[in-house]
Coordinates of C-alpha atoms in Angstrom, one line a residue:
M1 CA 81.2 96.7 137.4
L2 CA 84.8 96.3 136.2
G3 CA 86.2 99.7 135.2
W4 CA 88.3 100.4 132.1
S5 CA 91.5 100.7 134.2
A6 CA 91.0 97.2 135.8
L7 CA 90.2 95.7 132.4
A8 CA 93.1 97.3 130.6
V9 CA 95.7 96.7 133.3
G10 CA 94.3 93.3 134.1
L11 CA 95.0 92.3 130.5
L12 CA 98.6 92.9 131.2
I13 CA 98.8 89.7 133.3
W14 CA 97.7 87.6 130.4
L15 CA 100.0 89.3 127.9
G16 CA 103.1 89.4 130.1
W17 CA 103.0 86.1 132.0
P18 CA 106.1 84.1 131.5
M19 CA 106.0 81.1 129.2
D20 CA 107.0 77.6 130.1
A21 CA 110.8 77.5 130.2
H22 CA 110.9 74.4 128.0
A23 CA 108.2 75.4 125.4
M24 CA 110.5 77.3 123.1
R25 CA 112.5 75.9 120.2
I26 CA 115.4 77.5 118.3
K27 CA 113.1 77.9 115.2
E28 CA 111.0 80.3 117.3
V29 CA 113.9 82.7 118.1
A30 CA 116.1 82.4 114.9
A31 CA 115.9 81.9 111.2
V32 CA 118.5 81.0 108.5
Q33 CA 119.9 84.1 107.0
G34 CA 119.4 84.5 103.3
V35 CA 116.4 82.3 103.3
R36 CA 113.5 84.8 102.9
S37 CA 110.6 85.8 100.7
N38 CA 110.8 88.5 98.0
Q39 CA 108.2 91.1 97.2
L40 CA 106.7 91.2 93.7
T41 CA 104.5 93.9 92.1
G42 CA 102.9 94.7 88.8
F43 CA 100.4 96.9 86.9
G44 CA 97.3 95.1 85.7
L45 CA 93.7 95.5 84.5
V46 CA 90.6 94.0 86.0
V47 CA 87.8 93.4 83.4
G48 CA 84.2 92.1 83.7
L49 CA 83.0 94.7 86.2
D50 CA 79.3 95.6 86.3
G51 CA 79.7 99.3 85.5
T52 CA 81.8 99.9 88.6
G53 CA 85.2 100.4 86.9
D54 CA 87.3 103.5 86.4
Q55 CA 86.0 106.7 85.0
T56 CA 88.1 107.1 81.9
A57 CA 88.1 110.9 81.9
Q58 CA 89.9 111.0 85.3
M59 CA 92.0 107.8 84.8
P60 CA 93.9 108.1 81.5
Y61 CA 96.3 105.2 82.4
T62 CA 93.3 102.8 82.4
S63 CA 92.6 103.4 78.7
Q64 CA 96.3 103.5 77.9
G65 CA 96.8 100.1 79.6
M66 CA 93.9 98.6 77.7
T67 CA 95.3 100.1 74.4
N68 CA 98.7 98.5 75.1
Y69 CA 97.1 95.2 75.9
L70 CA 95.0 95.2 72.7
Q71 CA 98.1 96.0 70.7
Q72 CA 99.8 92.9 72.1
L73 CA 96.9 90.9 70.8
G74 CA 97.3 92.4 67.3
M75 CA 94.5 94.9 67.5
T76 CA 95.3 98.6 66.7
L77 CA 92.7 101.2 67.6
P78 CA 92.3 104.5 65.7
A79 CA 94.1 107.5 67.2
D80 CA 90.8 109.3 67.7
A81 CA 89.0 106.4 69.3
K82 CA 87.4 107.1 72.7
M83 CA 86.9 104.1 74.8
Q84 CA 84.3 104.0 77.6
M85 CA 85.5 101.4 80.0
K86 CA 83.2 101.4 83.0
N87 CA 83.8 97.7 83.2
V88 CA 87.6 98.0 83.5
A89 CA 89.8 99.1 86.4
A90 CA 93.5 99.7 86.7
V91 CA 95.0 97.8 89.6
L92 CA 98.3 97.1 91.3
V93 CA 99.0 93.4 91.9
T94 CA 101.3 92.4 94.8
A95 CA 102.6 89.1 95.9
Q96 CA 105.3 87.5 98.0
L97 CA 107.7 85.0 96.4
P98 CA 108.5 82.5 99.1
A99 CA 112.0 81.1 99.6
F100 CA 112.9 78.1 97.5
A101 CA 110.0 78.7 95.1
R102 CA 110.4 76.9 91.8
P103 CA 108.9 77.6 88.3
G104 CA 105.4 76.2 88.0
Q105 CA 104.4 76.7 91.7
M106 CA 101.4 78.8 92.5
I107 CA 101.3 81.7 94.9
D108 CA 98.5 84.0 96.2
V109 CA 98.2 87.6 94.9
T110 CA 96.5 90.7 96.2
V111 CA 94.8 93.1 93.8
S112 CA 94.2 96.7 94.8
S113 CA 92.5 99.5 92.8
M114 CA 94.6 102.5 91.9
G115 CA 91.9 104.6 90.3
N116 CA 88.4 105.6 91.2
A117 CA 86.7 102.3 90.6
K118 CA 83.7 101.8 92.8
S119 CA 84.1 98.0 93.2
L120 CA 86.2 95.2 92.0
R121 CA 83.6 92.6 92.9
G122 CA 83.0 90.0 90.1
G123 CA 86.1 91.1 88.1
T124 CA 88.8 89.1 86.4
L125 CA 92.5 90.0 86.4
I126 CA 94.0 89.6 83.0
T127 CA 97.6 88.3 82.6
T128 CA 99.9 90.6 84.7
P129 CA 103.7 90.2 84.9
L130 CA 105.0 90.5 88.4
K131 CA 108.5 92.0 88.8
G132 CA 111.0 92.0 91.6
A133 CA 113.2 94.9 92.8
D134 CA 115.7 94.1 90.0
G135 CA 113.1 94.6 87.3
E136 CA 113.0 90.9 86.3
I137 CA 109.7 89.0 85.8
Y138 CA 109.3 86.3 88.4
A139 CA 105.6 85.4 88.1
L140 CA 102.5 85.8 86.0
A141 CA 99.2 86.6 87.7
Q142 CA 95.7 86.0 86.4
G143 CA 92.3 84.8 87.7
N144 CA 89.0 85.8 89.3
L145 CA 89.0 88.1 92.3
L146 CA 87.5 87.2 95.7
V147 CA 86.2 90.4 97.3
G148 CA 84.8 90.0 100.8
G149 CA 82.7 93.2 100.8
A150 CA 79.3 94.0 99.4
G151 CA 77.5 97.3 98.6
A152 CA 74.4 98.9 97.0
S153 CA 73.4 102.4 96.2
G154 CA 70.3 104.2 94.9
G155 CA 68.3 107.4 95.3
G156 CA 71.3 109.2 96.9
S157 CA 71.7 106.5 99.6
K158 CA 74.6 104.1 99.8
V159 CA 75.3 101.0 101.9
Q160 CA 78.7 99.2 102.0
I161 CA 80.1 96.3 104.0
N162 CA 83.8 95.9 104.2
H163 CA 86.2 97.0 101.5
L164 CA 85.3 96.8 97.8
S165 CA 88.4 98.2 96.1
A166 CA 90.8 95.4 97.0
G167 CA 90.6 91.6 96.6
R168 CA 92.6 88.4 96.6
I169 CA 93.2 85.6 94.1
P170 CA 94.3 82.3 95.9
A171 CA 96.9 80.6 93.8
G172 CA 96.5 83.4 91.3
A173 CA 100.1 83.6 90.1
Q174 CA 102.5 81.1 88.6
V175 CA 106.2 81.3 89.4
E176 CA 108.3 81.7 86.2
R177 CA 111.8 82.2 87.8
S178 CA 113.4 81.1 91.0
V179 CA 115.6 83.2 93.2
P180 CA 119.0 81.7 94.1
T181 CA 119.7 81.5 97.8
P182 CA 123.1 81.0 99.6
F183 CA 121.7 78.0 101.5
A184 CA 123.8 75.4 99.8
L185 CA 126.9 77.6 99.3
G186 CA 130.0 77.7 101.6
D187 CA 130.8 75.5 104.6
S188 CA 128.9 77.6 107.1
I189 CA 125.3 78.8 107.8
E190 CA 124.4 81.8 109.8
L191 CA 121.3 81.9 112.1
G192 CA 119.8 85.4 112.5
L193 CA 118.0 86.0 115.8
N194 CA 114.7 87.7 115.7
S195 CA 115.9 90.3 118.2
A196 CA 119.4 91.3 119.1
D197 CA 120.3 89.8 122.6
F198 CA 123.7 88.5 123.7
Q199 CA 122.2 86.2 126.3
T200 CA 119.9 84.6 123.7
A201 CA 122.8 84.2 121.2
R202 CA 124.9 82.5 123.9
R203 CA 122.1 80.1 124.9
V204 CA 121.4 79.2 121.3
A205 CA 125.1 78.4 120.6
Q206 CA 125.4 76.4 123.8
A207 CA 122.2 74.4 123.1
I208 CA 123.4 73.5 119.6
N209 CA 126.9 72.5 120.8
D210 CA 125.4 70.3 123.5
R211 CA 123.3 68.5 121.0
M212 CA 125.5 68.5 117.8
G213 CA 129.0 68.5 119.4
A214 CA 131.4 71.1 120.6
G215 CA 132.5 73.7 118.0
V216 CA 129.5 73.4 115.7
A217 CA 128.0 76.7 116.7
S218 CA 129.6 80.0 117.7
A219 CA 128.0 83.3 118.6
V220 CA 129.3 86.0 116.3
D221 CA 127.4 88.9 118.0
G222 CA 124.1 89.6 119.7
R223 CA 122.2 88.8 116.4
V224 CA 124.1 86.1 114.5
V225 CA 125.1 82.5 115.4
R226 CA 127.4 80.8 112.9
L227 CA 127.1 77.0 112.2
R228 CA 129.6 74.6 110.6
A229 CA 127.3 72.8 108.2
P230 CA 127.7 69.6 106.1
A231 CA 128.6 70.1 102.4
N232 CA 126.1 67.5 101.1
P233 CA 122.7 69.2 100.5
D234 CA 120.7 66.3 102.0
E235 CA 122.8 66.2 105.1
R236 CA 122.6 70.0 105.4
V237 CA 118.8 69.8 105.4
N238 CA 118.7 67.1 108.0
F239 CA 121.3 69.1 110.0
L240 CA 119.1 72.3 110.1
A241 CA 115.9 70.3 110.7
E242 CA 117.4 68.8 113.8
I243 CA 118.8 72.2 115.0
E244 CA 115.4 73.9 114.6
E245 CA 113.8 71.4 117.0
I246 CA 116.4 71.8 119.8
P247 CA 114.6 73.1 122.9
L248 CA 115.8 76.4 124.3
E249 CA 115.3 77.7 127.8
A250 CA 113.3 80.9 127.7
T251 CA 115.4 84.0 128.4
V252 CA 114.1 87.0 130.5
P253 CA 113.5 89.8 128.0
V254 CA 114.5 93.4 128.5
A255 CA 112.1 95.2 130.8
K256 CA 109.8 97.2 128.6
V257 CA 106.5 99.0 128.8
V258 CA 104.8 99.8 125.5
I259 CA 102.3 102.7 125.5
N260 CA 99.9 103.5 122.7
T261 CA 98.8 107.1 123.3
R262 CA 96.1 107.0 120.6
T263 CA 94.2 104.1 122.0
G264 CA 95.3 104.2 125.7
S265 CA 96.7 100.6 125.5
I266 CA 99.5 99.6 127.9
V267 CA 101.5 96.4 127.6
M268 CA 104.4 95.4 129.8
N269 CA 106.4 92.2 130.0
Q270 CA 107.3 90.1 133.1
A271 CA 110.6 91.7 133.6
V272 CA 109.1 95.0 134.7
T273 CA 109.5 95.7 138.4
L274 CA 108.7 98.7 140.6
G275 CA 110.5 100.3 143.4
P276 CA 108.8 102.0 146.4
C277 CA 107.1 105.3 145.5
A278 CA 104.0 107.4 146.3
V279 CA 101.4 108.5 143.8
A280 CA 98.7 111.2 144.1
H281 CA 95.9 111.0 141.5
G282 CA 92.9 113.3 141.1
N283 CA 90.4 113.9 138.3
L284 CA 89.7 117.3 136.9
S285 CA 86.4 117.9 135.0
V286 CA 85.1 121.0 133.2
S287 CA 81.4 121.3 132.4
I288 CA 79.9 124.0 130.1
S289 CA 76.2 124.7 129.8
S290 CA 74.5 127.2 127.5
T291 CA 71.0 128.6 128.0
P292 CA 69.3 130.6 125.2
V293 CA 68.1 134.1 126.3
V294 CA 65.7 136.3 124.3
S295 CA 65.8 140.1 124.8
Q296 CA 62.6 141.9 123.6
P297 CA 62.3 145.7 123.2
N298 CA 59.7 147.8 124.9
P299 CA 56.4 148.4 123.0
L300 CA 56.5 151.2 120.4
S301 CA 60.2 151.5 120.8
Q302 CA 60.9 150.3 117.3
G303 CA 63.6 148.0 118.7
Q304 CA 64.4 144.5 117.5
T305 CA 64.2 141.2 119.4
V306 CA 67.7 139.8 120.1
T307 CA 68.6 136.2 120.9
A308 CA 71.7 135.6 123.1
E309 CA 73.2 132.8 125.1
K310 CA 74.0 132.6 128.7
T311 CA 77.0 130.3 129.3
D312 CA 77.9 128.8 132.7
I313 CA 81.3 127.1 133.2
K314 CA 82.0 124.9 136.2
I315 CA 85.2 123.2 137.1
T316 CA 85.2 120.3 139.5
Q317 CA 88.4 118.7 140.9
D318 CA 88.2 115.5 142.8
T319 CA 90.5 115.1 145.8
G320 CA 93.4 112.7 145.2
A321 CA 95.0 111.0 148.2
L322 CA 98.7 110.2 148.3
I323 CA 98.9 106.5 147.8
K324 CA 102.0 104.5 148.8
M325 CA 103.1 101.9 146.3
D326 CA 105.4 99.3 147.8
A327 CA 108.1 97.6 145.8
A328 CA 106.7 95.1 143.3
P329 CA 109.2 92.5 142.2
Q330 CA 106.5 90.5 140.3
L331 CA 104.3 91.7 137.4
A332 CA 101.2 90.5 139.3
D333 CA 102.0 92.8 142.2
L334 CA 102.5 95.8 139.9
V335 CA 99.2 95.2 138.1
R336 CA 97.4 94.9 141.4
M337 CA 98.8 98.2 142.7
L338 CA 98.1 100.0 139.5
N339 CA 94.5 98.8 139.6
G340 CA 94.3 100.1 143.2
L341 CA 94.9 103.6 141.9
G342 CA 91.5 103.6 140.2
A343 CA 92.8 105.4 137.2
T344 CA 91.7 105.2 133.6
P345 CA 94.0 103.9 131.0
Q346 CA 94.7 107.4 129.8
D347 CA 95.6 108.5 133.3
L348 CA 97.9 105.4 133.7
L349 CA 99.9 106.6 130.7
A350 CA 100.9 109.8 132.6
I351 CA 101.3 107.9 135.9
L352 CA 103.7 105.3 134.4
Q353 CA 105.8 108.1 132.7
A354 CA 106.0 110.0 136.0
I355 CA 107.0 106.8 137.9
K356 CA 109.7 106.2 135.3
A357 CA 111.0 109.8 135.5
A358 CA 111.1 109.4 139.3
G359 CA 113.4 106.4 138.9
A360 CA 111.0 104.0 140.6
M361 CA 110.5 101.8 137.6
N362 CA 113.3 99.7 136.0
A363 CA 111.8 99.5 132.5
E364 CA 112.2 101.1 129.1
L365 CA 109.1 103.1 128.0
E366 CA 108.3 102.8 124.3
V367 CA 105.6 105.1 122.9
I368 CA 104.0 103.9 119.6

C-alpha cells in the first residue's frame, strides 16, 4: 500500500515538472500596468426570507437600515414603532469592477450576512449602491440570491449542507460610472511582470524587439518592461494584442521549497537540487494505558470504597539507520531519495529543514 510519504512526495513530480519551453506566451507572465479591476462594496438589505432573518433586538442596524429605506420611499414611521423583521437581513455586498467597464454593463455580486440571520436562501436584495475606495457610487446592485446550501432544524436537531449566510447574484449589479485608465495616455505602455525576475524581464524585452523591431521594448528593472506604443487607440490595441501572443521561452524559476506546517504539504519546483549528505531517521512513539483499580476496606472497618487508576507509560523508539543520499541534480532523483527514507510528510518537514541547514540543498525554504 502506498504510504503518505510516497503519495505526498510523489505528487511533487507532477507539480514541479518543467513545462514545454515554447508553451508560454507573454500574456502569461506580464500584464499592462494600470489596467486592473477595482473593488466595490455597499451595505444592503435582503428581504423575503422565511423567518430566517436578523433578530432585531441584537441587530439594531437592520431596523435602522429598513427605516432609512422606507423614508426614501416617502414613508415615515412613528418614533415608538417597533419593527419585527424576521424576514429581513442586513448584508454587505461586494463586487469587482473590471477594467474598461462601461455604464450599463452587468457584473456579478456577492452578498454576505453581517448579522445573526440563519439563512439568506430565497431572499431578494433591494437596491444597494456600491462604492469604491474614493466614496463614489460605481454600480447599483439588486436581484434574487442564489445560495448553494440547504438546512433544516426541529426538535433540537439541526442539519446543514454548505453555507447559508452568503450567496451570489449573477449579473446582479449595473455599472453606473466608468473608471478612467492610463491605457490611451502617453506614448509608452508599461508591462508589469507577475513576479520580479531580471532574467524574465530581459527575455520579454528581447522577444518583443525580435518581433516588433529593435528599440520597441526596454527592461526598466526586474518587474517592468516599457514599450513604445502607437498613439492611435485602434493601432495600440492591435499592438498589444500581437505582443501578448508572442511565445516566450520558459525561464528556470528560483529554487524554492514551500512547506505548509499545518497540513504537512511540501511543494518544490524543478530548480531544487541536492548535494551529497547522510540522513538518520527514527520514529519515537509514546503509549499510555490506564486501568481502573477498586480498593475495598475490610469488613466492619467502616471504611469507604475508593476507585483509582493505574497508569502505564511505554516509550518505543525505532532504530534509524544512517542513509546516504547522493547528489540529485534532477527533481525526480530528489523525490526518489526522499521516498526511500520512508518518512511521513510531517517528518519530511524537519528533514528538509535540516538538509537546508547543513548546506546540502540549494533552495529557499518558505513556510506558509
